[in-house]
mmCIF file of C-alpha atoms and ligand atoms in Angstrom:
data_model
loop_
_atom_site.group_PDB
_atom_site.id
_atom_site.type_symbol
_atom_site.label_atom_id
_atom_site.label_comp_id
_atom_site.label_asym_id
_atom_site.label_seq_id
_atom_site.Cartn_x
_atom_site.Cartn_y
_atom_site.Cartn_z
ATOM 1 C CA UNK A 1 249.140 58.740 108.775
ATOM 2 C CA UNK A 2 250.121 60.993 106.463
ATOM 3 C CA UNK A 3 252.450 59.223 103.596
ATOM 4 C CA UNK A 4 252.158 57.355 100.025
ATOM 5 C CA UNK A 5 252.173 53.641 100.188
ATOM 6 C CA UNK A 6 255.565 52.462 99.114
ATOM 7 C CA UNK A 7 256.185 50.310 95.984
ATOM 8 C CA UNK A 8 255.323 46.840 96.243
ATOM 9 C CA UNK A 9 256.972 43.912 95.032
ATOM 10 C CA UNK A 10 255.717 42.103 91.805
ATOM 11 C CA UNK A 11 254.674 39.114 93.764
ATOM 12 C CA UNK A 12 252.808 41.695 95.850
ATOM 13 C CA UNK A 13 251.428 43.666 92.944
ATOM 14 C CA UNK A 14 249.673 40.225 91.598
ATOM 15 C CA UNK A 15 247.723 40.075 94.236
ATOM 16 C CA UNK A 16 246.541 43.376 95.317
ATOM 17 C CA UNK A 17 245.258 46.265 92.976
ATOM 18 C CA UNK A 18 247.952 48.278 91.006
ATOM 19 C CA UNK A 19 249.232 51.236 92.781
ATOM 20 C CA UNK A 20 247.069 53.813 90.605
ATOM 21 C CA UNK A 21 244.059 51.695 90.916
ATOM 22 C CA UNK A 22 244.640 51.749 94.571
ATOM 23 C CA UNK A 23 244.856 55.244 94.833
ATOM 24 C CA UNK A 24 241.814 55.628 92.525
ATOM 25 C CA UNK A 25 238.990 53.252 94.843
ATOM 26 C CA UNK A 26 240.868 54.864 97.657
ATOM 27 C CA UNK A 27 239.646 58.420 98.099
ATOM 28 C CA UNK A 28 241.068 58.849 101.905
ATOM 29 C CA UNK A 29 244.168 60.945 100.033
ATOM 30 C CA UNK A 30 241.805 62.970 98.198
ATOM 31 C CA UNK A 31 239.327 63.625 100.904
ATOM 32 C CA UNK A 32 242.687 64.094 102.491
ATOM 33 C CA UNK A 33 243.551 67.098 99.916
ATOM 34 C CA UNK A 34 240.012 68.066 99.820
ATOM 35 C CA UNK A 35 239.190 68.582 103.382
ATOM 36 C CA UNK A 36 242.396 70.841 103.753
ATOM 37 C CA UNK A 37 240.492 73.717 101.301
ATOM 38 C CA UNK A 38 236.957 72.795 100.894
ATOM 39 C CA UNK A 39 235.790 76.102 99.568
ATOM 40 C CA UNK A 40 238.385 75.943 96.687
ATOM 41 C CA UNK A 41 236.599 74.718 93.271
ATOM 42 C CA UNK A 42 240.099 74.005 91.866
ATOM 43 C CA UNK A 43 240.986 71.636 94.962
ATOM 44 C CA UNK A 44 237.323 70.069 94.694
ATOM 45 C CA UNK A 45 237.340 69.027 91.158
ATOM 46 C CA UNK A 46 240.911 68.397 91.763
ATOM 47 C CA UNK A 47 239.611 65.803 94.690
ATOM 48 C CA UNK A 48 237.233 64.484 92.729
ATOM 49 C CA UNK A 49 238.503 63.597 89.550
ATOM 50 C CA UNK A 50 241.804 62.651 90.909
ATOM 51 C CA UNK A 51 243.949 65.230 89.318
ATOM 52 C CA UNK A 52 246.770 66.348 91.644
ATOM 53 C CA UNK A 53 247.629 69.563 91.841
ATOM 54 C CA UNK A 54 251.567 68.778 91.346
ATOM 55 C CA UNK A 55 250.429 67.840 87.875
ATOM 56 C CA UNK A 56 248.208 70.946 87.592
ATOM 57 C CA UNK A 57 251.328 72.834 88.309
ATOM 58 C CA UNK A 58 253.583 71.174 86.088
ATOM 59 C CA UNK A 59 250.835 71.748 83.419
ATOM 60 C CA UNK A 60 250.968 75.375 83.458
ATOM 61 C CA UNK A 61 254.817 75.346 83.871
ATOM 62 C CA UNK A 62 254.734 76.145 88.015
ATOM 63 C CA UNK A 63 257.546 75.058 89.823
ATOM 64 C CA UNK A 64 256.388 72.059 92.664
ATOM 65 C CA UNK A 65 257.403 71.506 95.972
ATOM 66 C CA UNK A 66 254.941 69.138 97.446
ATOM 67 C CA UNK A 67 256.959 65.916 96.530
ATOM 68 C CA UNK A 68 257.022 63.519 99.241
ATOM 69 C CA UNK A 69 260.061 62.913 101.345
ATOM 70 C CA UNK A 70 260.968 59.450 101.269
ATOM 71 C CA UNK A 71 261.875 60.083 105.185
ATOM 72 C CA UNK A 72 258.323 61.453 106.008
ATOM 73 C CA UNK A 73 256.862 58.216 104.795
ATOM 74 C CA UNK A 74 259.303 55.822 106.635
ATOM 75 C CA UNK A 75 258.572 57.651 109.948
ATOM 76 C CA UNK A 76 254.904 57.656 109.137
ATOM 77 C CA UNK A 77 255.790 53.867 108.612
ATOM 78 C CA UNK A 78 257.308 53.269 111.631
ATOM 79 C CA UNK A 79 255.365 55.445 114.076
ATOM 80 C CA UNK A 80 252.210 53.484 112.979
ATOM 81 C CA UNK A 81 253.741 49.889 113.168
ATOM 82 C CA UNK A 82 254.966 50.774 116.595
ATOM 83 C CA UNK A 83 251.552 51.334 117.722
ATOM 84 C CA UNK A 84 249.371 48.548 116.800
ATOM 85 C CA UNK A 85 252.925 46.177 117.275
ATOM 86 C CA UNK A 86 252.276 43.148 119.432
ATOM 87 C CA UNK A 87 248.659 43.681 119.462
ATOM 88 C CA UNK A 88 248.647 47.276 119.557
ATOM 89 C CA UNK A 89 249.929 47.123 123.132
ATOM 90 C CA UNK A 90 251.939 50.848 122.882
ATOM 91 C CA UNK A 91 248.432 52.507 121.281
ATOM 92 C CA UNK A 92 246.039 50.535 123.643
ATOM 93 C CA UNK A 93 248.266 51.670 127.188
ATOM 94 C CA UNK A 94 248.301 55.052 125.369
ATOM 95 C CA UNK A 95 243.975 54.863 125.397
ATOM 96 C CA UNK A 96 243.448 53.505 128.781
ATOM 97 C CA UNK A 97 245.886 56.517 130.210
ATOM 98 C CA UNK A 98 243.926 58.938 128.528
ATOM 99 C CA UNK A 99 240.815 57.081 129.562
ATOM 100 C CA UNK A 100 239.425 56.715 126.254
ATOM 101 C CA UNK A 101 239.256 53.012 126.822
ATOM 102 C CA UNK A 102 238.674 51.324 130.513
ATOM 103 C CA UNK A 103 241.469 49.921 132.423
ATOM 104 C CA UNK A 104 240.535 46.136 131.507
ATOM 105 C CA UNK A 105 240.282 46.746 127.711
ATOM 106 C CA UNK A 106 241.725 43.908 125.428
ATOM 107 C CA UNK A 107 241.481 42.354 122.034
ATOM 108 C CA UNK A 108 243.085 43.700 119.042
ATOM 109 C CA UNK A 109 241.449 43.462 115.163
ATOM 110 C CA UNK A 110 243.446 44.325 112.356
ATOM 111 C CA UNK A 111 241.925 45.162 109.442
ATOM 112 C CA UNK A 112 245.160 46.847 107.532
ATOM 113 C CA UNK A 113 246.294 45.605 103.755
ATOM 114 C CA UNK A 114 249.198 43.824 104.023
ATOM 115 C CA UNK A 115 250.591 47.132 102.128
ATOM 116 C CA UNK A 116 249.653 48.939 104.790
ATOM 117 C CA UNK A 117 251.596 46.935 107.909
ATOM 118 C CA UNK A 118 248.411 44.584 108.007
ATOM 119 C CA UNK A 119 248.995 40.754 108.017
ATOM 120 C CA UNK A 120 246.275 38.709 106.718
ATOM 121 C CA UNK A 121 244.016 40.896 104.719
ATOM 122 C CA UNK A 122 245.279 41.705 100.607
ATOM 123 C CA UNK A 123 242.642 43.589 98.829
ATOM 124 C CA UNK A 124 240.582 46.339 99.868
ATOM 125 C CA UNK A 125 237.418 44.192 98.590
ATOM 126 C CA UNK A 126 238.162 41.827 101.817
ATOM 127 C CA UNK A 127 239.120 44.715 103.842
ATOM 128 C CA UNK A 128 235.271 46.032 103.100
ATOM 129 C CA UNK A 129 234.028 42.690 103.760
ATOM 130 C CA UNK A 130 236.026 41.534 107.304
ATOM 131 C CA UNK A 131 235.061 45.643 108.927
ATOM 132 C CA UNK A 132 231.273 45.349 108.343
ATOM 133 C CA UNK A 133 231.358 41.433 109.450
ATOM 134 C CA UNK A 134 232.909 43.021 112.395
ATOM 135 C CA UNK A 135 230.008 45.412 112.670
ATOM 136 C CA UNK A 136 227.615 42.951 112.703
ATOM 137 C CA UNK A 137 229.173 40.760 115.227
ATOM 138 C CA UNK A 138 229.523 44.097 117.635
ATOM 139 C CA UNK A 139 225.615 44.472 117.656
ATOM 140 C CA UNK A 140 225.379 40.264 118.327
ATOM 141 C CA UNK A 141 228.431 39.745 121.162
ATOM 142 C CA UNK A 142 229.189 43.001 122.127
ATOM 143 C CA UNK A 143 231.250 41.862 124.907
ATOM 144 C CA UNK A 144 233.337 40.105 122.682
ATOM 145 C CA UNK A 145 234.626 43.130 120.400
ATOM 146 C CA UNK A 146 238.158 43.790 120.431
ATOM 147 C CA UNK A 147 239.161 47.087 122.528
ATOM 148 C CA UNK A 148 240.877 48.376 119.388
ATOM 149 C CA UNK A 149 240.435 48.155 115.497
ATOM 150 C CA UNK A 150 243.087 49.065 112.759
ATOM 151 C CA UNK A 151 241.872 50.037 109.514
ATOM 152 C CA UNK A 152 238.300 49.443 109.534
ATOM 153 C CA UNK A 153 237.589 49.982 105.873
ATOM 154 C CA UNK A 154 234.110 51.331 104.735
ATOM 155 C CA UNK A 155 232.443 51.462 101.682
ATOM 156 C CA UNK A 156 229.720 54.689 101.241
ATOM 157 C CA UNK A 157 226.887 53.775 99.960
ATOM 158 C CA UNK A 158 226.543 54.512 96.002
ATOM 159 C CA UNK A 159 225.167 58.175 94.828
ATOM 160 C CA UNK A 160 227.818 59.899 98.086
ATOM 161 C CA UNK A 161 230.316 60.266 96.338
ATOM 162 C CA UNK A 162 232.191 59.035 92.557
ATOM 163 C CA UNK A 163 233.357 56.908 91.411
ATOM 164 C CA UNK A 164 233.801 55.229 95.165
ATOM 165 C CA UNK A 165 234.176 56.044 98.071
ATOM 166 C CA UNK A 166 236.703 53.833 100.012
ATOM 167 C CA UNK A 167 237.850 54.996 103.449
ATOM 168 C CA UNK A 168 240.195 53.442 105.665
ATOM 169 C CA UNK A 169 239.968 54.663 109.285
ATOM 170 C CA UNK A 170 242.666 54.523 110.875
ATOM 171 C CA UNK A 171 241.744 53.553 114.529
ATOM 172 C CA UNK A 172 238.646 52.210 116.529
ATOM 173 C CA UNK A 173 238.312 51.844 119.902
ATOM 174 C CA UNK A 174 235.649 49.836 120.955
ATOM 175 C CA UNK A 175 233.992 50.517 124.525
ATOM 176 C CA UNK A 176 231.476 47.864 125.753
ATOM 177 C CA UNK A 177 230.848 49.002 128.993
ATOM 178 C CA UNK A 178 227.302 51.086 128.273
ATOM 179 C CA UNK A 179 224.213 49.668 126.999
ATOM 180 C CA UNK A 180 225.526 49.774 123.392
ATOM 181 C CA UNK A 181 228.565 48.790 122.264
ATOM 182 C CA UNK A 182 230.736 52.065 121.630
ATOM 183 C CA UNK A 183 232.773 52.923 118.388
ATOM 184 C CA UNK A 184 235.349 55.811 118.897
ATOM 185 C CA UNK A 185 237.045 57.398 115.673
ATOM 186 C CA UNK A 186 240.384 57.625 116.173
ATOM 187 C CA UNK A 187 243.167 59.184 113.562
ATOM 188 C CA UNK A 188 246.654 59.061 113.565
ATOM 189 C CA UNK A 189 249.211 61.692 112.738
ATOM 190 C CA UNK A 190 253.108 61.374 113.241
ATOM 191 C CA UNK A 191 253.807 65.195 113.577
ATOM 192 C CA UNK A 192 254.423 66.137 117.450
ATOM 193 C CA UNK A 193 252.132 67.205 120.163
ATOM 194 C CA UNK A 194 253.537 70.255 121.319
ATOM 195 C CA UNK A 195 250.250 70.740 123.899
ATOM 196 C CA UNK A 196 249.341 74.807 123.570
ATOM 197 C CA UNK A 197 252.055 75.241 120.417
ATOM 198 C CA UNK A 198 250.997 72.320 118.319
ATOM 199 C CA UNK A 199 250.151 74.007 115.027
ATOM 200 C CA UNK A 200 246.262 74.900 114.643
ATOM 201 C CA UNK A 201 246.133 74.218 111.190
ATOM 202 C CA UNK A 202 247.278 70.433 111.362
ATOM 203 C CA UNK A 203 244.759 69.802 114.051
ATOM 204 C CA UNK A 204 241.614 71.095 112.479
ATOM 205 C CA UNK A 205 242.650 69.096 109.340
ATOM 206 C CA UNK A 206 243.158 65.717 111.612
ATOM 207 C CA UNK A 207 239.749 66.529 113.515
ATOM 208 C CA UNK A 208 238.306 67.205 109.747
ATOM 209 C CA UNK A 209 238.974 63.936 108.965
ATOM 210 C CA UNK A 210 238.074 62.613 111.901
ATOM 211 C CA UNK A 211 235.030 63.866 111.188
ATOM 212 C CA UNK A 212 234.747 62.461 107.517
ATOM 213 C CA UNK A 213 235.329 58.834 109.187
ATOM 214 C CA UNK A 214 232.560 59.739 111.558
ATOM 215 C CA UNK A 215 229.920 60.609 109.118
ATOM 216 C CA UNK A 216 231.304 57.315 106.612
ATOM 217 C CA UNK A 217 230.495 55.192 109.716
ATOM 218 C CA UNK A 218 226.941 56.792 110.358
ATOM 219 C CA UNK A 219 226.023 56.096 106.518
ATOM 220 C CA UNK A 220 227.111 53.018 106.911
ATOM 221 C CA UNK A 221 225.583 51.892 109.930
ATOM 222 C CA UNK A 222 222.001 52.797 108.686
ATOM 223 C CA UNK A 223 222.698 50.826 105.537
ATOM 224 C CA UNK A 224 223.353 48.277 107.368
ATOM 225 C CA UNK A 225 220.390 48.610 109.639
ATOM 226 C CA UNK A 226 222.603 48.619 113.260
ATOM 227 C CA UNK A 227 222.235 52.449 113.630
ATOM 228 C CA UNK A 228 219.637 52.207 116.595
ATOM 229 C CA UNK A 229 221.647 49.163 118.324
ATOM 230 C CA UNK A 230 225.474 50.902 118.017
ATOM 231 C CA UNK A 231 226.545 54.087 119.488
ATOM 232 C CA UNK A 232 229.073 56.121 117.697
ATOM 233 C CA UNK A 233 230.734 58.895 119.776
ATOM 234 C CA UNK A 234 230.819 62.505 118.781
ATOM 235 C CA UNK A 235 234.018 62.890 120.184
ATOM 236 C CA UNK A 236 236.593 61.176 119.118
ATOM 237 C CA UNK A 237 240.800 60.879 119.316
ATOM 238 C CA UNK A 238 244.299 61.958 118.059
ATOM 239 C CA UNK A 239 246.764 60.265 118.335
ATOM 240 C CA UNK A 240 249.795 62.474 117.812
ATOM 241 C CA UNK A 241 254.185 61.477 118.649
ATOM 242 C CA UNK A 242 255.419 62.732 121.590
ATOM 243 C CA UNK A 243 258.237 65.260 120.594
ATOM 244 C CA UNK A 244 261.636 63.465 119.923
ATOM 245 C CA UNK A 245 260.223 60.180 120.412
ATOM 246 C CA UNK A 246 257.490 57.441 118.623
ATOM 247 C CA UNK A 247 255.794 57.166 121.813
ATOM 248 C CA UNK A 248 251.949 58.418 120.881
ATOM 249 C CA UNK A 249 250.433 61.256 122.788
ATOM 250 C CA UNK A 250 246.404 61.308 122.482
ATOM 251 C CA UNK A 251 244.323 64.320 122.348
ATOM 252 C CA UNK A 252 241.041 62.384 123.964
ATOM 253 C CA UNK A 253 237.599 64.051 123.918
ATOM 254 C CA UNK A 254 237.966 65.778 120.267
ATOM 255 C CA UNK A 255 234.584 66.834 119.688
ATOM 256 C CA UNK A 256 233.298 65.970 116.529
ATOM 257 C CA UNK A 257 230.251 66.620 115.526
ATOM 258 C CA UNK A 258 230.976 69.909 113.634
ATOM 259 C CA UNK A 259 233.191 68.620 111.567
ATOM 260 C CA UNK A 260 230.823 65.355 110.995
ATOM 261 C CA UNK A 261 228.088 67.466 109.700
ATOM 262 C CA UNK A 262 230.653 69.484 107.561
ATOM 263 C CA UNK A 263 231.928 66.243 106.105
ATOM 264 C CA UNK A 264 228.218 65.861 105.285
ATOM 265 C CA UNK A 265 227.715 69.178 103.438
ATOM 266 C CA UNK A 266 231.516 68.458 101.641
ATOM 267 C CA UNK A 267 230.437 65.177 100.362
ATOM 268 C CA UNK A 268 226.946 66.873 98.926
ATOM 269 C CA UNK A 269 229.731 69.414 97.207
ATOM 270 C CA UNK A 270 232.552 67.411 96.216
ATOM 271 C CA UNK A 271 229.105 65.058 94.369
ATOM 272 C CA UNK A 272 227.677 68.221 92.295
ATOM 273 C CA UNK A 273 231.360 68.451 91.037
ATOM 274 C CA UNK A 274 231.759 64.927 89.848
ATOM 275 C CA UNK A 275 228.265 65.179 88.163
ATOM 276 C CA UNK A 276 229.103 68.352 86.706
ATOM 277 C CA UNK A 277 232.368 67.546 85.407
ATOM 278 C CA UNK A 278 232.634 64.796 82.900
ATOM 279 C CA UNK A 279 235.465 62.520 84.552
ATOM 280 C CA UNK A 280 237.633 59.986 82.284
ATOM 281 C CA UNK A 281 235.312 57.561 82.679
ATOM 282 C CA UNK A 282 233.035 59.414 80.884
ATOM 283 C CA UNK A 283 235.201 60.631 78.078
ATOM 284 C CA UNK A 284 237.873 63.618 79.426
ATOM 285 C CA UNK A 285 240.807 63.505 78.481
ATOM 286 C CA UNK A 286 243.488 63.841 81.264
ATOM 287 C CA UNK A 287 244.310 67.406 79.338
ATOM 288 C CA UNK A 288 241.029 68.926 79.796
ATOM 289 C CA UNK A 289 240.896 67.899 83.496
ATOM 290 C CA UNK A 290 243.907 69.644 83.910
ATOM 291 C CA UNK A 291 242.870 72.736 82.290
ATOM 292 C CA UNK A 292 239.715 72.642 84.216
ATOM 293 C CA UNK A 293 241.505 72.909 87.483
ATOM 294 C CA UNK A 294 243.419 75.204 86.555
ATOM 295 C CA UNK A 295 240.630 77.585 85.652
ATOM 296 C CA UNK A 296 238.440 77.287 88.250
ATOM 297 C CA UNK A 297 237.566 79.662 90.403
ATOM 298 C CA UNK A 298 239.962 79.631 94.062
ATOM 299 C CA UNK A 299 239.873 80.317 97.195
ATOM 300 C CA UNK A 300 242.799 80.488 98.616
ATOM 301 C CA UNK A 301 243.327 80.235 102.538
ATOM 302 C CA UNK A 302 245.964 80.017 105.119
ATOM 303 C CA UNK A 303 246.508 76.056 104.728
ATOM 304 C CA UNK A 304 247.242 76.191 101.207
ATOM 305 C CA UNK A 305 251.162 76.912 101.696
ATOM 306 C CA UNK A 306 250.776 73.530 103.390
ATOM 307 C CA UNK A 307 249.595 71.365 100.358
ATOM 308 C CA UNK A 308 248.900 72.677 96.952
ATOM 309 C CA UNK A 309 251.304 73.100 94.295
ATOM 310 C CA UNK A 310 249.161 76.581 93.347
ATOM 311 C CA UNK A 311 249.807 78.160 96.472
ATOM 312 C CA UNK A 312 252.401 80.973 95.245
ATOM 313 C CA UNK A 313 250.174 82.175 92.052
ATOM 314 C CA UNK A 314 247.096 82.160 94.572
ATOM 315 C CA UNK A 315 248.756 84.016 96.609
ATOM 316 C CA UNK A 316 250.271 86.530 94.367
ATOM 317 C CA UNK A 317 246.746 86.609 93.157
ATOM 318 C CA UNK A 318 245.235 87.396 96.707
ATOM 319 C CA UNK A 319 248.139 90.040 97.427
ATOM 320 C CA UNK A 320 247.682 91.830 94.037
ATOM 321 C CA UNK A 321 243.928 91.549 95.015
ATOM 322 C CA UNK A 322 244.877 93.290 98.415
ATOM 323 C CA UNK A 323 242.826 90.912 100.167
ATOM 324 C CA UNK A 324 243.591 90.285 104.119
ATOM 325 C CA UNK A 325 243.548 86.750 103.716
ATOM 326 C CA UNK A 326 247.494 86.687 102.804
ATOM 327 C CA UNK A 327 248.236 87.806 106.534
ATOM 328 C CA UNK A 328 246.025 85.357 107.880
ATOM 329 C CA UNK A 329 242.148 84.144 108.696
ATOM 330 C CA UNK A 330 242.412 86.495 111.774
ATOM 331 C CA UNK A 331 243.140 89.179 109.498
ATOM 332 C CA UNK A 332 240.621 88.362 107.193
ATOM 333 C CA UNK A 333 238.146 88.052 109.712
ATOM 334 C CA UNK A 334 238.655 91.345 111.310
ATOM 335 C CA UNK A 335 238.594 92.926 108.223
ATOM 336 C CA UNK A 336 236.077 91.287 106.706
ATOM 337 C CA UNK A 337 235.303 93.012 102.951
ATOM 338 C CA UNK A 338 237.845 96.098 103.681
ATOM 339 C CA UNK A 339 240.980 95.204 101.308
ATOM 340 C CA UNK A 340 244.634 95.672 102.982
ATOM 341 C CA UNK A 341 245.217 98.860 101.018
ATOM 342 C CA UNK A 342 241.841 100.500 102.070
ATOM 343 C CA UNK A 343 242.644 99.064 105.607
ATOM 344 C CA UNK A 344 245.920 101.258 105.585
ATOM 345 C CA UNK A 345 244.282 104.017 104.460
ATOM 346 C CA UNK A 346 242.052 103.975 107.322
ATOM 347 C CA UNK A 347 244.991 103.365 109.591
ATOM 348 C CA UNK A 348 246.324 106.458 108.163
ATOM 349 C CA UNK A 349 243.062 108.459 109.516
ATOM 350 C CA UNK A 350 240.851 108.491 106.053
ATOM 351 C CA UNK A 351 237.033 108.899 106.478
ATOM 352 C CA UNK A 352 235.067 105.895 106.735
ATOM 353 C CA UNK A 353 232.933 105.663 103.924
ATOM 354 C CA UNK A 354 231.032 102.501 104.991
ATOM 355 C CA UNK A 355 229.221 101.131 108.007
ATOM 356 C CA UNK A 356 231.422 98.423 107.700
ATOM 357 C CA UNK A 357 234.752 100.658 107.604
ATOM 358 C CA UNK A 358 233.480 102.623 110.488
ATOM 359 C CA UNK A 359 233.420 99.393 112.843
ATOM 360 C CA UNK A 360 236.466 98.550 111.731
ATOM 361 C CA UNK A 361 238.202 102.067 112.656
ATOM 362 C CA UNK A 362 236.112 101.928 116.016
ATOM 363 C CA UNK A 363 237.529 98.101 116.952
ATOM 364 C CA UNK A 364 241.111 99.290 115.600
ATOM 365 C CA UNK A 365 240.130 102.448 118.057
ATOM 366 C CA UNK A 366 239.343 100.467 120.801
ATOM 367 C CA UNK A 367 242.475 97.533 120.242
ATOM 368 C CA UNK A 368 244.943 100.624 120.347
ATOM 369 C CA UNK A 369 243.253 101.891 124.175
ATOM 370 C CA UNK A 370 243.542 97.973 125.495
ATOM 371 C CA UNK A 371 247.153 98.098 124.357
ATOM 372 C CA UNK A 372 248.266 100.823 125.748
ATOM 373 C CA UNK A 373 246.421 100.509 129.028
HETATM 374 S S1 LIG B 401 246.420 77.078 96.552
HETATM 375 FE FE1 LIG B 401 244.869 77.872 95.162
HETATM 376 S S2 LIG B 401 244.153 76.116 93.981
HETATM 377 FE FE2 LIG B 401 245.278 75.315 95.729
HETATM 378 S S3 LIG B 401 243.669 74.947 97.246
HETATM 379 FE FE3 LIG B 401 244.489 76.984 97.641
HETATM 380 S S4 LIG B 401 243.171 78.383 96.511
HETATM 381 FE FE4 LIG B 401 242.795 76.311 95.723
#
């Protein structure tokens, strides 16, 4: 669910890591950020080193706009509580409709911080410890597992990614009707299913992260030497609202393995950075990481109006550039290496002076007849 964790009391705050510490161990909001651009440098050190990019912007004097709302974070809140309430009986009804779990399915584990709705568990540290106890006890009783798991939390082995690499998955069902037990990634998102309109961007990024969770539980389960006697699915679930309501809608049978293998090649990337880039660990001062993001080289793509702080000077860059990208991916992809400006002049009737200009003019050719037949 997409939301910052809201402040804790100072009774709370003794117990469990500060709230900047927390975000620190916990990369799932910068893996978050990451996964939305991964071809950006800017948003890949940014990821890394834990600068955010409404800081970048305030650093070079942008205006920001990517504040949270206060409201976004209570619904995310409340949509999530709803489902794993009582056992998660509103999430697990929700699964066995959309058959991702069988009809008799029961047993609930939560694994949330208490700062995240959980009830027993305080520090990520335990969180760590209780999933891959869990893990271990799938492999020995499989047909006791619970039919549903709430923030598994997994640690990636060292050398994947730095400093840590924390990630809290949001959902597990459990199947234990094959000859392994079953893991399912599941990940939760409060914005409505709209079936054919829901929007295309928020998807891929929930199915991106999906598929981050996915990998973290493969490197996982080889480190802890259960690979050959668990199965994890490829395809895994959304769970999205219903429109106007809190009721869940799930998007079953998201295939995943793309996106795992992606997450694979993005953790390889987002590694080189941290090794390339001295972090403040190592002796940066908050200053220079700021200036480094800031002058890395961009990439900018139809998502970023949806989350970085950058997104009007990358796209004022992009249009003064002339490049398609501004009016889309589709765009961008038909156009391929022809800027907008050469693209009109083509429209206009100039002479192809490429290979690749004179397949453009012949698809624009051919869209034009299937039009207007
Ligand atoms: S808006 Fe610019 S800096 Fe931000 S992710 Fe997109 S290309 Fe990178």
């Amino acid at each position: 669910v997409k939301r910052s964790r809201p402040s804790r009391p100072a009774a709370a705050q003794a117990v469990v890591p500060t709230a900047r510490e927390e975000a620190r161990r916990n990369t799932r909001a910068r893996f978050e950020q990451w996964a939305k651009n991964p071809t950006c440098q800017a948003n890949t050190v940014s990821a890394v080193h834990n600068i955010r990019m409404t800081d970048v912007a305030k650093h070079a004097a942008l205006p920001t706009t990517f504040g949270q709302s206060p409201f976004a974070i209570a619904r995310g809140d409340n949509f999530e509580r709803g489902l794993f309430y009582n056992k998660a009986e509103r999430l697990r009804a929700a699964l066995i409709e959309a058959e991702v779990l069988p009809k008799d399915a029961f047993r609930f584990l939560d694994l949330r911080l208490r700062m995240n709705g959980g009830t027993r568990i305080n520090a990520l540290d335990d969180a760590i410890a209780q999933t891959t106890q869990f893990l271990h006890e799938l492999v020995e009783n499989a047909g006791d597992a619970p039919a549903i798991v709430a923030g598994a939390t997994v640690r990636i082995p060292k050398g994947v990614m730095l400093p840590e690499a924390n990630l809290i998955i949001d959902a597990l069902a459990i199947r234990a009707d094959g000859p392994k037990p079953q893991l399912i990634v599941g990940e939760i998102k409060t914005y409505p299913d709209r079936g054919g309109y829901t929007d295309p961007a928020e998807l891929a990024m929930a199915r991106a992260q999906a598929g981050i969770y996915l990998h973290a539980l493969q490197l996982v389960a080889e480190r802890e030497s259960i690979a050959s006697a668990i199965e994890l699915s490829t395809v895994g679930f959304l769970v999205l609202s219903r429109p106007g309501s809190n009721r869940p809608s799930i998007r079953a049978q998201e295939d995943l393995r793309f996106q795992a293998v992606r997450a694979k090649r993005g953790f390889e990337l987002l590694e080189k950075a941290a090794h390339e880039i001295p972090s403040i660990d190592q002796g940066a001062t908050n200053e220079q990481l700021l200036t480094t993001v800031m002058h890395s080289s961009r990439s900018y793509g139809e998502s970023c109006l949806s989350f970085c702080d950058l997104a009007p000077r990358c796209f004022g860059e992009a249009l003064d550039a002339g490049d398609p990208i501004i009016l889309g991916e589709d765009v961008q992809r038909f156009l391929g290496p022809i800027s907008l400006p050469r693209a009109m002049e083509l429209l206009d009737g100039a002479q192809p002076r490429s290979e690749a200009e004179a397949d453009v003019v012949r698809r624009m050719v051919e869209g034009n007849g299937a039009a207007a037949s």
